[in-house]
Backbone as numpy.savetxt, mean C-alpha at the origin, in Angstrom:
# Nx Ny Nz CAx CAy CAz Cx Cy Cz
-1.29 19.26 -9.21 -1.57 18.74 -7.89 -1.81 17.23 -7.98
-1.22 16.48 -7.05 -1.30 15.04 -7.04 -1.88 14.58 -5.71
-2.73 13.57 -5.78 -3.28 12.96 -4.59 -3.19 11.45 -4.68
-3.00 10.81 -3.55 -3.08 9.37 -3.44 -4.35 9.03 -2.67
-5.19 8.22 -3.28 -6.47 7.86 -2.68 -6.45 6.38 -2.38
-6.60 6.04 -1.11 -6.57 4.65 -0.67 -7.98 4.14 -0.44
-8.14 2.84 -0.62 -9.41 2.20 -0.37 -9.17 0.73 -0.07
-10.19 0.07 0.45 -10.13 -1.36 0.67 -9.98 -1.80 2.10
-9.73 -0.87 3.01 -9.61 -1.24 4.40 -10.95 -1.61 5.00
-10.89 -2.22 6.16 -12.11 -2.61 6.83 -11.86 -3.64 7.89
-12.93 -4.29 8.30 -12.89 -5.30 9.34 -13.01 -6.68 8.70
-12.14 -7.58 9.11 -12.15 -8.93 8.57 -11.75 -9.90 9.68
-12.25 -11.11 9.58 -11.89 -12.14 10.56 -10.53 -12.74 10.24
-9.87 -13.25 11.26 -8.60 -13.92 11.06 -8.73 -15.02 10.01
-7.75 -15.08 9.13 -7.78 -16.02 8.03 -8.39 -15.47 6.76
-9.03 -14.33 6.86 -9.66 -13.72 5.71 -8.70 -12.92 4.86
-9.26 -12.23 3.88 -8.47 -11.48 2.92 -9.04 -10.10 2.69
-8.17 -9.19 2.34 -8.53 -7.85 1.91 -7.58 -7.43 0.81
-8.06 -6.57 -0.05 -7.20 -5.97 -1.05 -7.25 -4.45 -0.92
-6.11 -3.87 -0.63 -5.99 -2.43 -0.54 -5.57 -1.86 -1.89
-6.10 -0.69 -2.19 -5.75 0.00 -3.42 -5.24 1.39 -3.09
-4.30 1.83 -3.88 -3.77 3.18 -3.77 -3.71 3.76 -5.17
-4.58 4.69 -5.45 -4.70 5.27 -6.78 -4.21 6.71 -6.78
-3.40 7.02 -7.75 -2.90 8.37 -7.91 -3.76 9.15 -8.89
-4.03 10.38 -8.56 -4.79 11.25 -9.45 -4.16 12.63 -9.47
-4.46 13.36 -10.51 -3.93 14.69 -10.67 -3.05 14.81 -11.89
-2.22 15.80 -11.88 -1.35 16.08 -13.01 0.04 15.52 -12.75
0.37 14.45 -13.46 1.68 13.85 -13.33 1.96 12.98 -14.55
3.23 12.64 -14.70 3.64 11.83 -15.84 3.60 10.34 -15.54
4.04 9.96 -14.36 4.06 8.55 -14.03 4.12 8.35 -12.52
3.61 7.21 -12.12 3.69 6.75 -10.75 4.89 5.81 -10.66
5.88 6.20 -9.90 7.12 5.43 -9.87 7.10 4.41 -8.72
8.18 4.32 -7.98 8.24 3.33 -6.92 7.20 3.62 -5.84
6.61 2.55 -5.31 5.55 2.67 -4.32 5.84 1.73 -3.16
5.56 2.18 -1.98 5.67 1.34 -0.80 4.40 1.37 0.02
4.12 0.25 0.65 3.04 0.17 1.64 3.66 0.10 3.02
3.14 0.91 3.92 3.56 0.94 5.31 2.36 0.67 6.20
2.62 0.29 7.42 1.53 0.15 8.38 1.99 0.58 9.76
1.04 1.01 10.55 1.31 1.43 11.91 0.28 0.78 12.83
0.69 -0.29 13.52 -0.22 -0.91 14.49 -0.49 0.04 15.64
-1.58 -0.15 16.33 -1.89 0.74 17.46 -0.79 0.71 18.51
-0.31 1.88 18.88 0.71 2.00 19.90 2.11 1.63 19.45
2.32 1.38 18.17 3.62 0.98 17.68 4.10 1.92 16.57
5.36 1.75 16.20 5.94 2.57 15.15 5.50 2.10 13.77
5.56 3.02 12.84 5.27 2.69 11.45 6.34 1.76 10.90
5.93 0.79 10.12 6.86 -0.16 9.56 6.58 -0.37 8.08
7.63 -0.70 7.36 7.51 -0.97 5.94 6.96 -2.37 5.73
5.99 -2.48 4.84 5.35 -3.76 4.55 5.80 -4.32 3.21
5.78 -3.49 2.19 6.08 -3.97 0.84 6.48 -2.81 -0.04
7.29 -3.10 -1.04 7.66 -2.11 -2.04 7.57 -2.72 -3.42
7.40 -1.86 -4.41 7.37 -2.30 -5.79 8.01 -1.21 -6.64
8.80 -1.63 -7.61 9.48 -0.69 -8.47 8.53 -0.13 -9.51
9.03 0.81 -10.28 8.19 1.56 -11.22 7.45 0.65 -12.19
8.15 -0.32 -12.74 7.55 -1.21 -13.72 6.93 -2.45 -13.10
7.14 -2.65 -11.81 6.67 -3.86 -11.18 7.61 -5.04 -11.34
8.80 -4.80 -11.86 9.73 -5.88 -12.11 10.36 -6.44 -10.85
10.31 -5.68 -9.77 10.90 -6.13 -8.52 10.00 -5.72 -7.36
9.81 -6.64 -6.43 9.03 -6.37 -5.23 9.78 -6.87 -4.02
9.48 -6.27 -2.88 10.04 -6.71 -1.62 8.93 -6.72 -0.58
8.99 -7.71 0.29 8.00 -7.86 1.34 8.69 -8.04 2.68
8.09 -7.49 3.70 8.61 -7.70 5.04 8.49 -9.17 5.42
9.40 -9.61 6.28 9.39 -11.01 6.69 8.05 -11.42 7.30
7.42 -10.50 8.01 6.19 -10.82 8.71 5.00 -11.08 7.79
5.10 -10.63 6.53 3.98 -10.79 5.61 4.32 -11.60 4.38
5.58 -11.94 4.21 6.00 -12.69 3.04 5.28 -14.04 2.99
4.75 -14.35 1.82 3.97 -15.57 1.66 2.49 -15.37 1.87
2.09 -14.25 2.47 0.69 -13.96 2.69 0.22 -12.73 1.91
1.09 -11.75 1.76 0.75 -10.51 1.07 1.42 -10.47 -0.29
0.79 -9.77 -1.21 1.34 -9.55 -2.53 1.13 -8.10 -2.93
2.17 -7.46 -3.41 2.06 -6.11 -3.93 2.11 -6.18 -5.45
1.26 -5.42 -6.09 1.20 -5.40 -7.55 0.76 -4.03 -8.01
0.78 -3.82 -9.31 0.38 -2.52 -9.82 -0.24 -2.65 -11.20
-1.07 -1.69 -11.51 -1.67 -1.55 -12.82 -1.36 -0.13 -13.27
-0.33 0.01 -14.05 0.12 1.35 -14.44 -0.90 2.06 -15.33
-1.70 1.31 -16.06 -2.73 1.93 -16.88 -3.77 2.65 -16.02
-3.95 2.18 -14.80 -4.90 2.78 -13.87 -4.21 3.63 -12.80
-2.89 3.73 -12.88 -2.12 4.47 -11.87 -2.46 4.00 -10.46
-2.53 2.71 -10.31 -2.98 2.12 -9.06 -2.03 1.01 -8.61
-1.76 0.97 -7.33 -0.97 -0.08 -6.71 -1.85 -0.81 -5.70
-1.69 -2.11 -5.64 -2.52 -2.94 -4.78 -1.69 -3.66 -3.74
-2.31 -3.95 -2.64 -1.74 -4.83 -1.64 -2.78 -5.90 -1.33
-2.55 -7.09 -1.86 -3.43 -8.22 -1.59 -2.98 -8.87 -0.30
-3.87 -8.95 0.66 -3.56 -9.47 1.98 -4.40 -10.72 2.22
-3.73 -11.84 2.33 -4.39 -13.11 2.58 -3.95 -13.67 3.93
-4.71 -14.62 4.42 -4.40 -15.27 5.69 -4.13 -14.25 6.78
-5.00 -13.30 6.89 -4.79 -12.20 7.82 -4.81 -12.68 9.26
-3.97 -12.03 10.06 -3.83 -12.33 11.47 -4.17 -11.10 12.28
-4.57 -11.27 13.54 -4.85 -10.10 14.37 -3.68 -9.13 14.44
-2.46 -9.62 14.39 -1.30 -8.74 14.45 -1.11 -7.91 13.18
-1.90 -8.18 12.14 -1.89 -7.34 10.96 -2.73 -6.08 11.14
-3.47 -6.00 12.22 -4.29 -4.83 12.49 -3.43 -3.59 12.56
-3.75 -2.59 11.76 -2.95 -1.38 11.69 -3.63 -0.39 10.75
-3.14 0.82 10.78 -3.45 1.78 9.73 -2.42 1.59 8.63
-2.88 1.36 7.42 -2.01 1.11 6.29 -1.92 2.36 5.43
-0.70 2.70 5.06 -0.42 3.88 4.25 0.33 3.49 2.99
0.06 4.18 1.91 0.89 4.03 0.74 1.72 5.29 0.55
2.91 5.09 0.05 3.81 6.19 -0.28 4.31 5.97 -1.70
4.24 7.01 -2.50 4.61 6.88 -3.90 5.56 7.99 -4.31
6.53 7.61 -5.11 7.36 8.58 -5.81 6.71 8.86 -7.15
6.39 10.10 -7.39 5.63 10.48 -8.57 6.41 11.48 -9.40
6.51 11.19 -10.68 7.14 12.09 -11.61 6.06 13.03 -12.15
6.25 14.28 -11.92 5.31 15.30 -12.35 6.09 16.51 -12.84
5.40 17.47 -13.44 6.12 18.68 -13.85 6.92 19.26 -12.69
8.19 19.47 -12.94 9.07 19.99 -11.91 9.98 18.95 -11.29
9.72 17.68 -11.56 10.57 16.63 -11.05 9.80 15.54 -10.34
10.51 14.74 -9.58 9.89 13.67 -8.81 9.73 14.08 -7.36
8.63 13.62 -6.75 8.32 13.95 -5.37 7.65 12.75 -4.71
7.81 12.67 -3.41 7.16 11.62 -2.63 5.83 12.11 -2.08
4.82 11.24 -2.15 3.50 11.54 -1.63 3.03 10.41 -0.74
2.29 10.77 0.28 1.69 9.80 1.20 0.18 9.82 1.07
-0.41 8.64 1.14 -1.85 8.54 1.23 -2.33 8.88 2.63
-3.64 8.94 2.78 -4.23 9.35 4.05 -4.28 8.22 5.07
-4.10 7.01 4.64 -4.16 5.86 5.52 -5.54 5.23 5.53
-5.57 3.91 5.66 -6.83 3.19 5.75 -6.71 2.13 6.85
-7.74 2.02 7.64 -7.71 1.13 8.80 -8.02 -0.30 8.38
-7.18 -1.22 8.83 -7.41 -2.64 8.68 -7.49 -3.25 10.06
-8.60 -3.89 10.35 -8.80 -4.52 11.64 -9.09 -6.00 11.43
-8.31 -6.84 12.06 -8.46 -8.29 11.94 -8.88 -8.83 13.30
-10.04 -9.42 13.34 -10.56 -9.97 14.59 -10.16 -11.42 14.74
-10.03 -11.87 15.97 -9.63 -13.23 16.24 -10.81 -14.18 16.21
């Protein structure tokens, strides 16, 4: 059984920073590609950032490029989203999605989501 546990969300003022974490736990061999998504209130879910298995390649949405950074620590089975220069429009529920190699093959898992609120 595999779980993704998110942390780091909260309330921050515009211009501030937060670091989100997504840690995998359970029985698995490796945490592969990971993506961060967000869903602003009343809007559709959108892709924010992705990172490959080794961290050799990352992609960021145009709206966050230059402000957000995705990284990973494979020794801790954890992926991070460093969010700087936050804007009110960054307010959303943030989710991580991971492809995990475990007995039986690879499967996609979603975290429970964590609320990020940026005040003006």
